[in-house]
PDB file of C-alpha atoms and ligand atoms in Angstrom:
ATOM      1  CA  MET W 282      79.569  54.812  86.516  1.00 51.00           C
ATOM      2  CA  LYS W 283      81.995  51.959  85.896  1.00 58.00           C
ATOM      3  CA  ALA W 284      81.004  50.400  89.177  1.00 59.00           C
ATOM      4  CA  THR W 285      77.341  50.608  88.244  1.00 57.00           C
ATOM      5  CA  ILE W 286      77.975  48.923  84.905  1.00 58.00           C
ATOM      6  CA  ARG W 287      80.014  46.235  86.610  1.00 63.00           C
ATOM      7  CA  LEU W 288      77.212  45.704  89.119  1.00 57.00           C
ATOM      8  CA  LEU W 289      74.669  45.571  86.313  1.00 52.00           C
ATOM      9  CA  ALA W 290      76.774  43.018  84.433  1.00 56.00           C
ATOM     10  CA  PHE W 291      77.103  40.997  87.594  1.00 55.00           C
ATOM     11  CA  LEU W 292      73.374  41.072  88.242  1.00 52.00           C
ATOM     12  CA  LEU W 293      72.609  40.114  84.647  1.00 51.00           C
ATOM     13  CA  ALA W 294      75.073  37.244  84.777  1.00 54.00           C
ATOM     14  CA  ALA W 295      73.675  36.088  88.100  1.00 53.00           C
ATOM     15  CA  GLY W 296      70.145  36.549  86.854  1.00 51.00           C
ATOM     16  CA  LEU W 297      70.879  34.460  83.775  1.00 50.00           C
ATOM     17  CA  ALA W 298      72.871  31.870  85.641  1.00 48.00           C
ATOM     18  CA  LEU W 299      70.260  31.248  88.330  1.00 50.00           C
ATOM     19  CA  PRO W 300      67.422  30.068  86.068  1.00 50.00           C
ATOM     20  CA  LEU W 301      69.865  27.833  84.208  1.00 49.00           C
ATOM     21  CA  ALA W 302      70.957  26.178  87.428  1.00 49.00           C
ATOM     22  CA  GLY W 303      67.317  25.920  88.436  1.00 50.00           C
ATOM     23  CA  ALA W 304      66.410  24.251  85.152  1.00 51.00           C
ATOM     24  CA  GLU W 305      69.151  21.707  85.613  1.00 52.00           C
ATOM     25  CA  LEU W 306      67.819  20.749  89.035  1.00 62.00           C
ATOM     26  CA  LYS W 307      64.168  20.775  88.017  1.00 73.00           C
ATOM     27  CA  ALA W 308      62.538  17.354  87.593  1.00 76.00           C
ATOM     28  CA  PRO W 309      61.375  16.421  84.091  1.00 85.00           C
ATOM     29  CA  PRO W 310      57.671  17.015  83.448  1.00 92.00           C
ATOM     30  CA  LYS W 311      55.357  14.358  84.819  1.00 96.00           C
ATOM     31  CA  LEU W 312      54.254  11.595  82.475  1.00 98.00           C
ATOM     32  CA  LYS W 313      50.667  12.272  81.446  1.00 98.00           C
ATOM     33  CA  VAL W 314      48.581   9.124  81.784  1.00 98.00           C
ATOM     34  CA  VAL W 315      44.933   8.702  80.819  1.00 98.00           C
ATOM     35  CA  THR W 316      43.151   5.545  81.930  1.00 98.00           C
ATOM     36  CA  THR W 317      39.703   4.413  80.859  1.00 98.00           C
ATOM     37  CA  THR W 318      38.569   3.555  84.401  1.00 98.00           C
ATOM     38  CA  GLU W 319      39.227   4.804  87.922  1.00 98.00           C
ATOM     39  CA  ASP W 320      40.540   1.369  88.926  1.00 98.00           C
ATOM     40  CA  LEU W 321      43.345   1.612  86.394  1.00 98.00           C
ATOM     41  CA  ALA W 322      43.990   5.209  87.475  1.00 98.00           C
ATOM     42  CA  ALA W 323      44.281   4.114  91.122  1.00 98.00           C
ATOM     43  CA  LEU W 324      46.728   1.320  90.229  1.00 98.00           C
ATOM     44  CA  THR W 325      48.767   3.647  88.000  1.00 98.00           C
ATOM     45  CA  ARG W 326      49.028   6.179  90.857  1.00 98.00           C
ATOM     46  CA  GLU W 327      50.280   3.441  93.190  1.00 98.00           C
ATOM     47  CA  VAL W 328      53.232   2.800  90.858  1.00 98.00           C
ATOM     48  CA  GLY W 329      53.754   6.219  89.286  1.00 98.00           C
ATOM     49  CA  GLY W 330      53.484   8.329  92.449  1.00 98.00           C
ATOM     50  CA  GLU W 331      54.403  11.953  91.930  1.00 97.00           C
ATOM     51  CA  ARG W 332      56.184  11.285  88.634  1.00 98.00           C
ATOM     52  CA  VAL W 333      52.879  10.799  86.814  1.00 98.00           C
ATOM     53  CA  GLU W 334      49.717  12.793  86.313  1.00 98.00           C
ATOM     54  CA  VAL W 335      46.786  10.402  85.971  1.00 98.00           C
ATOM     55  CA  GLU W 336      43.243  10.975  84.842  1.00 97.00           C
ATOM     56  CA  ALA W 337      40.410   8.492  84.291  1.00 97.00           C
ATOM     57  CA  ILE W 338      37.745   8.869  81.608  1.00 97.00           C
ATOM     58  CA  ALA W 339      34.892   6.803  83.110  1.00 96.00           C
ATOM     59  CA  ARG W 340      33.755   7.625  86.628  1.00 96.00           C
ATOM     60  CA  GLY W 341      33.512   4.688  89.023  1.00 97.00           C
ATOM     61  CA  TYR W 342      29.753   5.069  89.413  1.00 96.00           C
ATOM     62  CA  GLN W 343      29.187   4.841  85.651  1.00 96.00           C
ATOM     63  CA  ASP W 344      28.645   1.685  83.623  1.00 96.00           C
ATOM     64  CA  PRO W 345      32.047   1.279  81.956  1.00 96.00           C
ATOM     65  CA  HIS W 346      30.451  -0.373  78.908  1.00 94.00           C
ATOM     66  CA  PHE W 347      28.645   2.866  78.088  1.00 93.00           C
ATOM     67  CA  VAL W 348      30.455   6.124  78.681  1.00 93.00           C
ATOM     68  CA  GLU W 349      29.459   9.439  77.208  1.00 87.00           C
ATOM     69  CA  ALA W 350      32.428  10.575  75.127  1.00 77.00           C
ATOM     70  CA  LYS W 351      32.876  14.201  76.179  1.00 85.00           C
ATOM     71  CA  PRO W 352      35.057  16.371  73.919  1.00 86.00           C
ATOM     72  CA  SER W 353      37.229  17.301  76.905  1.00 91.00           C
ATOM     73  CA  PHE W 354      38.535  13.719  76.898  1.00 93.00           C
ATOM     74  CA  ILE W 355      39.843  14.183  73.371  1.00 95.00           C
ATOM     75  CA  LEU W 356      42.031  17.068  74.527  1.00 95.00           C
ATOM     76  CA  LYS W 357      43.328  15.019  77.464  1.00 96.00           C
ATOM     77  CA  LEU W 358      44.102  12.115  75.142  1.00 98.00           C
ATOM     78  CA  ASN W 359      45.810  14.496  72.737  1.00 98.00           C
ATOM     79  CA  ARG W 360      48.351  15.389  75.421  1.00 97.00           C
ATOM     80  CA  ALA W 361      48.746  11.922  76.936  1.00 98.00           C
ATOM     81  CA  ASP W 362      52.033  10.005  76.988  1.00 98.00           C
ATOM     82  CA  LEU W 363      50.229   6.825  77.943  1.00 98.00           C
ATOM     83  CA  LEU W 364      46.727   5.377  77.675  1.00 98.00           C
ATOM     84  CA  VAL W 365      45.862   2.426  79.930  1.00 98.00           C
ATOM     85  CA  LEU W 366      42.701   0.505  79.093  1.00 98.00           C
ATOM     86  CA  VAL W 367      40.827  -2.541  80.421  1.00 98.00           C
ATOM     87  CA  GLY W 368      40.518  -4.102  76.954  1.00 97.00           C
ATOM     88  CA  LEU W 369      38.568  -7.303  76.136  1.00 96.00           C
ATOM     89  CA  GLN W 370      36.005  -5.045  74.416  1.00 94.00           C
ATOM     90  CA  LEU W 371      34.849  -3.406  77.671  1.00 95.00           C
ATOM     91  CA  GLU W 372      35.351   0.040  76.126  1.00 95.00           C
ATOM     92  CA  GLN W 373      34.355  -1.099  72.645  1.00 93.00           C
ATOM     93  CA  ALA W 374      31.331   1.209  72.426  1.00 92.00           C
ATOM     94  CA  TRP W 375      33.177   4.463  73.104  1.00 94.00           C
ATOM     95  CA  LEU W 376      36.984   4.424  73.239  1.00 96.00           C
ATOM     96  CA  GLN W 377      38.153   4.016  69.640  1.00 95.00           C
ATOM     97  CA  PRO W 378      36.568   7.261  68.330  1.00 94.00           C
ATOM     98  CA  LEU W 379      38.248   9.161  71.175  1.00 96.00           C
ATOM     99  CA  ILE W 380      41.651   7.647  70.343  1.00 97.00           C
ATOM    100  CA  THR W 381      41.246   8.446  66.660  1.00 96.00           C
ATOM    101  CA  GLN W 382      40.063  12.006  67.268  1.00 96.00           C
ATOM    102  CA  SER W 383      42.887  12.663  69.737  1.00 97.00           C
ATOM    103  CA  ARG W 384      45.303  12.612  66.741  1.00 97.00           C
ATOM    104  CA  ASN W 385      47.978  11.579  69.209  1.00 98.00           C
ATOM    105  CA  PRO W 386      50.355   9.068  67.571  1.00 98.00           C
ATOM    106  CA  ARG W 387      51.793   8.081  70.973  1.00 98.00           C
ATOM    107  CA  ILE W 388      48.586   6.366  72.164  1.00 98.00           C
ATOM    108  CA  GLN W 389      47.197   4.794  68.996  1.00 98.00           C
ATOM    109  CA  VAL W 390      46.448   1.047  69.131  1.00 96.00           C
ATOM    110  CA  GLY W 391      49.747  -0.817  69.296  1.00 94.00           C
ATOM    111  CA  ALA W 392      51.859   2.323  69.840  1.00 98.00           C
ATOM    112  CA  ARG W 393      54.326   2.574  72.725  1.00 98.00           C
ATOM    113  CA  GLY W 394      51.907   4.590  74.848  1.00 98.00           C
ATOM    114  CA  TYR W 395      49.006   2.134  74.468  1.00 98.00           C
ATOM    115  CA  LEU W 396      48.711  -0.360  77.315  1.00 98.00           C
ATOM    116  CA  ASP W 397      45.976  -2.987  77.285  1.00 98.00           C
ATOM    117  CA  ALA W 398      45.984  -4.105  80.933  1.00 98.00           C
ATOM    118  CA  SER W 399      44.195  -7.385  80.197  1.00 98.00           C
ATOM    119  CA  ARG W 400      47.239  -8.824  78.429  1.00 97.00           C
ATOM    120  CA  THR W 401      48.977 -10.111  81.543  1.00 97.00           C
ATOM    121  CA  CYS W 402      45.904 -10.882  83.688  1.00 97.00           C
ATOM    122  CA  GLU W 403      43.982 -14.047  84.419  1.00 97.00           C
ATOM    123  CA  ILE W 404      40.875 -13.844  82.245  1.00 97.00           C
ATOM    124  CA  LEU W 405      37.762 -15.932  82.953  1.00 96.00           C
ATOM    125  CA  GLU W 406      34.742 -16.914  80.859  1.00 92.00           C
ATOM    126  CA  ILE W 407      36.594 -17.012  77.545  1.00 91.00           C
ATOM    127  CA  PRO W 408      33.877 -18.365  75.258  1.00 86.00           C
ATOM    128  CA  THR W 409      34.497 -21.514  73.307  1.00 81.00           C
ATOM    129  CA  GLY W 410      32.700 -22.249  70.072  1.00 76.00           C
ATOM    130  CA  GLU W 411      30.673 -19.897  67.974  1.00 74.00           C
ATOM    131  CA  ILE W 412      29.382 -16.596  69.340  1.00 71.00           C
ATOM    132  CA  THR W 413      25.987 -15.458  68.124  1.00 74.00           C
ATOM    133  CA  ARG W 414      23.884 -12.373  68.715  1.00 70.00           C
ATOM    134  CA  ALA W 415      21.411 -14.591  70.566  1.00 71.00           C
ATOM    135  CA  MET W 416      23.958 -14.827  73.393  1.00 71.00           C
ATOM    136  CA  GLY W 417      23.460 -11.136  74.168  1.00 69.00           C
ATOM    137  CA  ASP W 418      26.189  -8.539  74.482  1.00 67.00           C
ATOM    138  CA  ILE W 419      28.722 -11.234  75.263  1.00 69.00           C
ATOM    139  CA  HIS W 420      32.406 -10.416  75.607  1.00 74.00           C
ATOM    140  CA  ALA W 421      34.014 -12.506  72.891  1.00 80.00           C
ATOM    141  CA  LEU W 422      37.506 -12.291  74.402  1.00 89.00           C
ATOM    142  CA  GLY W 423      36.530 -13.217  77.953  1.00 94.00           C
ATOM    143  CA  ASN W 424      35.118 -11.399  80.947  1.00 95.00           C
ATOM    144  CA  PRO W 425      36.526  -7.843  81.141  1.00 97.00           C
ATOM    145  CA  HIS W 426      35.750  -7.284  84.849  1.00 97.00           C
ATOM    146  CA  TYR W 427      39.021  -8.976  85.781  1.00 98.00           C
ATOM    147  CA  TRP W 428      40.434  -6.208  88.022  1.00 98.00           C
ATOM    148  CA  LEU W 429      38.180  -7.437  90.848  1.00 98.00           C
ATOM    149  CA  ASP W 430      40.735 -10.067  91.867  1.00 98.00           C
ATOM    150  CA  PRO W 431      43.663  -8.522  93.798  1.00 98.00           C
ATOM    151  CA  ALA W 432      46.035 -10.948  92.061  1.00 98.00           C
ATOM    152  CA  ASN W 433      45.062  -9.270  88.796  1.00 98.00           C
ATOM    153  CA  GLY W 434      45.423  -5.857  90.465  1.00 98.00           C
ATOM    154  CA  ARG W 435      49.037  -6.769  91.172  1.00 98.00           C
ATOM    155  CA  ARG W 436      49.509  -7.940  87.558  1.00 98.00           C
ATOM    156  CA  ILE W 437      48.075  -4.661  86.251  1.00 98.00           C
ATOM    157  CA  ALA W 438      50.402  -2.678  88.521  1.00 98.00           C
ATOM    158  CA  GLU W 439      53.375  -4.705  87.260  1.00 98.00           C
ATOM    159  CA  ALA W 440      52.405  -4.064  83.620  1.00 98.00           C
ATOM    160  CA  VAL W 441      52.112  -0.345  84.428  1.00 98.00           C
ATOM    161  CA  ARG W 442      55.536  -0.445  86.118  1.00 98.00           C
ATOM    162  CA  GLN W 443      57.108  -1.989  83.027  1.00 98.00           C
ATOM    163  CA  LYS W 444      55.468   0.529  80.729  1.00 98.00           C
ATOM    164  CA  LEU W 445      56.361   3.585  82.842  1.00 98.00           C
ATOM    165  CA  THR W 446      59.941   2.300  83.021  1.00 98.00           C
ATOM    166  CA  GLU W 447      60.020   1.933  79.252  1.00 98.00           C
ATOM    167  CA  LEU W 448      58.775   5.500  78.821  1.00 98.00           C
ATOM    168  CA  ARG W 449      60.998   6.968  81.581  1.00 97.00           C
ATOM    169  CA  PRO W 450      64.030   4.692  82.078  1.00 97.00           C
ATOM    170  CA  ALA W 451      65.707   7.202  84.396  1.00 97.00           C
ATOM    171  CA  ASP W 452      62.909   6.602  86.940  1.00 97.00           C
ATOM    172  CA  ALA W 453      63.131   2.785  86.824  1.00 98.00           C
ATOM    173  CA  GLY W 454      64.263   2.538  90.450  1.00 98.00           C
ATOM    174  CA  TYR W 455      61.522   4.845  91.678  1.00 98.00           C
ATOM    175  CA  PHE W 456      58.773   2.868  89.908  1.00 98.00           C
ATOM    176  CA  GLN W 457      60.236  -0.452  91.104  1.00 98.00           C
ATOM    177  CA  GLN W 458      60.344   0.709  94.710  1.00 98.00           C
ATOM    178  CA  ARG W 459      56.744   1.972  94.504  1.00 98.00           C
ATOM    179  CA  PHE W 460      55.563  -1.287  92.939  1.00 98.00           C
ATOM    180  CA  ASP W 461      57.310  -3.365  95.615  1.00 98.00           C
ATOM    181  CA  ASP W 462      55.710  -1.266  98.339  1.00 98.00           C
ATOM    182  CA  PHE W 463      52.270  -1.575  96.722  1.00 98.00           C
ATOM    183  CA  SER W 464      52.664  -5.329  96.311  1.00 98.00           C
ATOM    184  CA  ARG W 465      53.634  -5.726  99.966  1.00 98.00           C
ATOM    185  CA  ARG W 466      50.667  -3.654 101.189  1.00 98.00           C
ATOM    186  CA  LEU W 467      48.369  -5.611  98.882  1.00 98.00           C
ATOM    187  CA  ALA W 468      49.615  -8.927 100.265  1.00 98.00           C
ATOM    188  CA  GLU W 469      48.826  -7.681 103.779  1.00 98.00           C
ATOM    189  CA  ALA W 470      45.363  -6.527 102.717  1.00 98.00           C
ATOM    190  CA  GLU W 471      44.693  -9.851 100.970  1.00 98.00           C
ATOM    191  CA  GLN W 472      45.287 -11.698 104.234  1.00 98.00           C
ATOM    192  CA  ARG W 473      42.763  -9.419 105.929  1.00 98.00           C
ATOM    193  CA  TRP W 474      40.191  -9.826 103.121  1.00 98.00           C
ATOM    194  CA  ASP W 475      40.637 -13.612 102.981  1.00 98.00           C
ATOM    195  CA  ALA W 476      40.132 -13.867 106.742  1.00 98.00           C
ATOM    196  CA  ALA W 477      36.963 -11.743 106.582  1.00 98.00           C
ATOM    197  CA  MET W 478      35.509 -13.803 103.726  1.00 98.00           C
ATOM    198  CA  ALA W 479      36.621 -17.220 105.025  1.00 98.00           C
ATOM    199  CA  PRO W 480      33.373 -17.936 106.943  1.00 97.00           C
ATOM    200  CA  TYR W 481      31.363 -17.414 103.752  1.00 97.00           C
ATOM    201  CA  ARG W 482      33.290 -19.583 101.295  1.00 97.00           C
ATOM    202  CA  GLY W 483      30.964 -21.582  99.066  1.00 97.00           C
ATOM    203  CA  ARG W 484      28.016 -19.201  99.528  1.00 97.00           C
ATOM    204  CA  ARG W 485      25.780 -18.816  96.486  1.00 98.00           C
ATOM    205  CA  VAL W 486      24.665 -15.404  95.234  1.00 98.00           C
ATOM    206  CA  VAL W 487      22.827 -13.833  92.319  1.00 98.00           C
ATOM    207  CA  THR W 488      24.301 -10.762  90.601  1.00 98.00           C
ATOM    208  CA  TYR W 489      22.795  -8.258  88.193  1.00 98.00           C
ATOM    209  CA  HIS W 490      25.529  -8.303  85.524  1.00 97.00           C
ATOM    210  CA  ARG W 491      28.445 -10.675  85.018  1.00 96.00           C
ATOM    211  CA  SER W 492      30.808  -8.290  86.812  1.00 97.00           C
ATOM    212  CA  TRP W 493      32.033 -10.624  89.530  1.00 98.00           C
ATOM    213  CA  PRO W 494      33.550 -13.890  88.232  1.00 97.00           C
ATOM    214  CA  ASN W 495      37.094 -12.963  89.296  1.00 98.00           C
ATOM    215  CA  PHE W 496      35.957 -11.612  92.660  1.00 98.00           C
ATOM    216  CA  ALA W 497      33.798 -14.714  93.249  1.00 98.00           C
ATOM    217  CA  GLN W 498      36.596 -17.103  92.311  1.00 98.00           C
ATOM    218  CA  ARG W 499      39.078 -15.272  94.545  1.00 98.00           C
ATOM    219  CA  PHE W 500      36.861 -15.186  97.620  1.00 98.00           C
ATOM    220  CA  GLY W 501      35.058 -18.492  97.189  1.00 97.00           C
ATOM    221  CA  LEU W 502      31.559 -17.330  96.228  1.00 98.00           C
ATOM    222  CA  GLU W 503      29.414 -19.052  93.642  1.00 98.00           C
ATOM    223  CA  VAL W 504      27.390 -16.900  91.255  1.00 98.00           C
ATOM    224  CA  VAL W 505      24.333 -18.991  90.352  1.00 98.00           C
ATOM    225  CA  GLY W 506      22.139 -16.521  88.479  1.00 98.00           C
ATOM    226  CA  TYR W 507      21.815 -13.069  86.956  1.00 98.00           C
ATOM    227  CA  VAL W 508      19.113 -10.405  86.952  1.00 98.00           C
ATOM    228  CA  GLU W 509      20.022  -9.744  83.319  1.00 97.00           C
ATOM    229  CA  PRO W 510      18.681 -12.532  81.111  1.00 95.00           C
ATOM    230  CA  LYS W 511      21.863 -12.185  79.020  1.00 92.00           C
ATOM    231  CA  PRO W 512      24.854  -9.861  79.412  1.00 89.00           C
ATOM    232  CA  GLY W 513      23.825  -6.306  78.533  1.00 89.00           C
ATOM    233  CA  ILE W 514      20.146  -7.243  78.057  1.00 92.00           C
ATOM    234  CA  PRO W 515      17.735  -5.604  80.543  1.00 94.00           C
ATOM    235  CA  PRO W 516      15.515  -7.810  82.744  1.00 96.00           C
ATOM    236  CA  SER W 517      12.515  -9.394  81.053  1.00 97.00           C
ATOM    237  CA  PRO W 518       9.337 -10.532  82.854  1.00 97.00           C
ATOM    238  CA  SER W 519       9.800 -14.208  81.954  1.00 97.00           C
ATOM    239  CA  HIS W 520      13.439 -14.301  83.044  1.00 98.00           C
ATOM    240  CA  THR W 521      12.587 -12.464  86.276  1.00 98.00           C
ATOM    241  CA  LEU W 522       9.895 -15.046  87.038  1.00 98.00           C
ATOM    242  CA  ASP W 523      12.327 -17.911  86.386  1.00 98.00           C
ATOM    243  CA  LEU W 524      14.869 -16.218  88.643  1.00 98.00           C
ATOM    244  CA  ILE W 525      12.308 -15.789  91.449  1.00 98.00           C
ATOM    245  CA  ASN W 526      11.340 -19.482  91.256  1.00 98.00           C
ATOM    246  CA  PHE W 527      14.960 -20.601  91.194  1.00 98.00           C
ATOM    247  CA  MET W 528      16.010 -18.375  94.103  1.00 98.00           C
ATOM    248  CA  THR W 529      13.031 -19.440  96.205  1.00 98.00           C
ATOM    249  CA  GLN W 530      13.697 -23.130  95.562  1.00 98.00           C
ATOM    250  CA  GLU W 531      17.402 -22.860  96.273  1.00 97.00           C
ATOM    251  CA  GLY W 532      17.192 -20.305  99.083  1.00 97.00           C
ATOM    252  CA  ILE W 533      19.644 -17.852  97.518  1.00 98.00           C
ATOM    253  CA  PRO W 534      19.941 -15.021 100.070  1.00 97.00           C
ATOM    254  CA  LEU W 535      21.699 -12.159  98.249  1.00 98.00           C
ATOM    255  CA  ILE W 536      21.356 -10.181  95.029  1.00 98.00           C
ATOM    256  CA  LEU W 537      24.470  -8.124  94.256  1.00 98.00           C
ATOM    257  CA  VAL W 538      23.791  -5.062  92.107  1.00 98.00           C
ATOM    258  CA  GLU W 539      26.238  -2.641  90.483  1.00 98.00           C
ATOM    259  CA  PRO W 540      25.444   0.998  91.384  1.00 97.00           C
ATOM    260  CA  TYR W 541      24.496   2.024  87.830  1.00 96.00           C
ATOM    261  CA  PHE W 542      21.623  -0.426  87.380  1.00 97.00           C
ATOM    262  CA  ASP W 543      17.965   0.247  88.157  1.00 97.00           C
ATOM    263  CA  LEU W 544      17.027  -1.310  91.484  1.00 98.00           C
ATOM    264  CA  LYS W 545      13.382  -1.889  90.519  1.00 97.00           C
ATOM    265  CA  THR W 546      13.720  -5.500  89.341  1.00 98.00           C
ATOM    266  CA  PRO W 547      16.271  -6.563  92.003  1.00 98.00           C
ATOM    267  CA  LYS W 548      13.960  -5.150  94.689  1.00 98.00           C
ATOM    268  CA  ALA W 549      10.929  -6.930  93.235  1.00 98.00           C
ATOM    269  CA  VAL W 550      12.890 -10.205  93.188  1.00 98.00           C
ATOM    270  CA  ALA W 551      14.012  -9.601  96.765  1.00 98.00           C
ATOM    271  CA  ARG W 552      10.428  -8.979  97.920  1.00 98.00           C
ATOM    272  CA  ALA W 553       9.220 -12.158  96.222  1.00 98.00           C
ATOM    273  CA  THR W 554      12.014 -14.376  97.527  1.00 98.00           C
ATOM    274  CA  GLY W 555      12.985 -12.879 100.898  1.00 96.00           C
ATOM    275  CA  ALA W 556      16.498 -12.225  99.595  1.00 97.00           C
ATOM    276  CA  GLN W 557      18.394  -8.985 100.232  1.00 97.00           C
ATOM    277  CA  VAL W 558      19.774  -6.521  97.707  1.00 98.00           C
ATOM    278  CA  VAL W 559      23.358  -5.361  98.206  1.00 98.00           C
ATOM    279  CA  VAL W 560      24.735  -2.551  96.042  1.00 98.00           C
ATOM    280  CA  LEU W 561      28.333  -3.643  95.603  1.00 98.00           C
ATOM    281  CA  LEU W 562      30.934  -1.468  93.898  1.00 98.00           C
ATOM    282  CA  PRO W 563      32.799  -2.843  90.896  1.00 98.00           C
ATOM    283  CA  SER W 564      35.065   0.212  90.708  1.00 98.00           C
ATOM    284  CA  VAL W 565      37.070   2.759  92.629  1.00 98.00           C
ATOM    285  CA  GLY W 566      34.989   5.949  92.746  1.00 98.00           C
ATOM    286  CA  GLY W 567      31.700   4.030  92.958  1.00 97.00           C
ATOM    287  CA  GLU W 568      31.189   5.915  96.222  1.00 97.00           C
ATOM    288  CA  LYS W 569      32.918   9.133  97.192  1.00 96.00           C
ATOM    289  CA  GLU W 570      34.905   7.550 100.039  1.00 96.00           C
ATOM    290  CA  VAL W 571      36.294   4.770  97.844  1.00 98.00           C
ATOM    291  CA  THR W 572      39.317   6.539  96.404  1.00 98.00           C
ATOM    292  CA  ASP W 573      41.860   3.752  95.935  1.00 98.00           C
ATOM    293  CA  TYR W 574      42.182   0.065  95.091  1.00 98.00           C
ATOM    294  CA  PHE W 575      42.415  -0.988  98.749  1.00 98.00           C
ATOM    295  CA  GLN W 576      39.305   0.919  99.771  1.00 98.00           C
ATOM    296  CA  LEU W 577      37.356  -0.770  96.971  1.00 98.00           C
ATOM    297  CA  PHE W 578      37.845  -4.245  98.466  1.00 98.00           C
ATOM    298  CA  ASP W 579      37.547  -2.928 102.032  1.00 98.00           C
ATOM    299  CA  TYR W 580      34.171  -1.418 101.152  1.00 98.00           C
ATOM    300  CA  ASP W 581      32.793  -4.409  99.232  1.00 98.00           C
ATOM    301  CA  ILE W 582      33.946  -7.006 101.743  1.00 98.00           C
ATOM    302  CA  ARG W 583      32.580  -4.981 104.648  1.00 98.00           C
ATOM    303  CA  LEU W 584      29.176  -4.765 102.930  1.00 98.00           C
ATOM    304  CA  LEU W 585      29.176  -8.414 101.878  1.00 98.00           C
ATOM    305  CA  THR W 586      30.136  -9.851 105.248  1.00 98.00           C
ATOM    306  CA  ALA W 587      27.560  -7.627 106.991  1.00 98.00           C
ATOM    307  CA  ALA W 588      24.901  -8.867 104.552  1.00 98.00           C
ATOM    308  CA  PHE W 589      25.813 -12.531 105.102  1.00 97.00           C
ATOM    309  CA  GLN W 590      25.687 -11.945 108.863  1.00 97.00           C
ATOM    310  CA  ARG W 591      22.207 -10.437 108.540  1.00 95.00           C
ATOM    311  CA  VAL W 592      20.740 -13.208 106.426  1.00 93.00           C
ATOM    312  CA  GLU W 593      22.333 -16.015 108.429  1.00 91.00           C
ATOM    313  CA  ARG W 594      21.329 -14.797 111.860  1.00 83.00           C
TER     314      ARG W 594
HETATM  315 ZN1  LIG Z  74      30.403  -6.612  81.409  1.00 92.65          ZN
END
């Protein structure tokens, strides 16, 4: 009897002691990060690795200016430690109500868990002078499609590294090592992308929306016209006619279209001018196989260089 009690006591003590030891060894819960776009999610994963749990609100094949605010996002935002957004009014139409309804003080505008990724990036097309409605759905703070320059991708990753370190100082070394590794791989990829695009520097293209100023600047393309008469305004017959005349006169060979726009007008313009339509991805997730930041540029540059080769044969 005594022996049994002693054994029982031993087992209880061991049973109690084991979970305690286990808890001590167990890693802290992952930081929960919500990003507005898949590009920001991809960059956050590069830095955060297995110490973060990242989810994007907008899918890469959706127009990030207009995202349907599903209630499930509110729950995700409610639990988030960190919200990373593009800023510059890209998410103006849909993000603020989600933040408010999340009732999460950690991610409210200006809180510690609110990271506007545009803050440390090179921003183009910052308007000077007065902005009027006649200018269309213009981005008053500059062009928000800035992640399409790898130099800005690196800046976003660095801002994420700083923020994750602030939220989880014990993991500072881990985040630093992951950032350094990402930055090195990006530098290698940039050499490859630059070499692929080098033969086409100075080429002129037309795009549907103003999504590509940073990409064009980085890789030496010149965007000389848009299918949209003004940002966010759908094609009009008179603008389309002007565009056809201009492209014919100037011999512009390519029309780059984001995957969420109707191809009807771009195709009509292409038929009238002999140009080709290329559906280029502005975001990770634009196609199923494009699952990270590197694959985004790999995909776009492969498509672009193939298109230039076709039209210049
Ligand atoms: Zn835009």
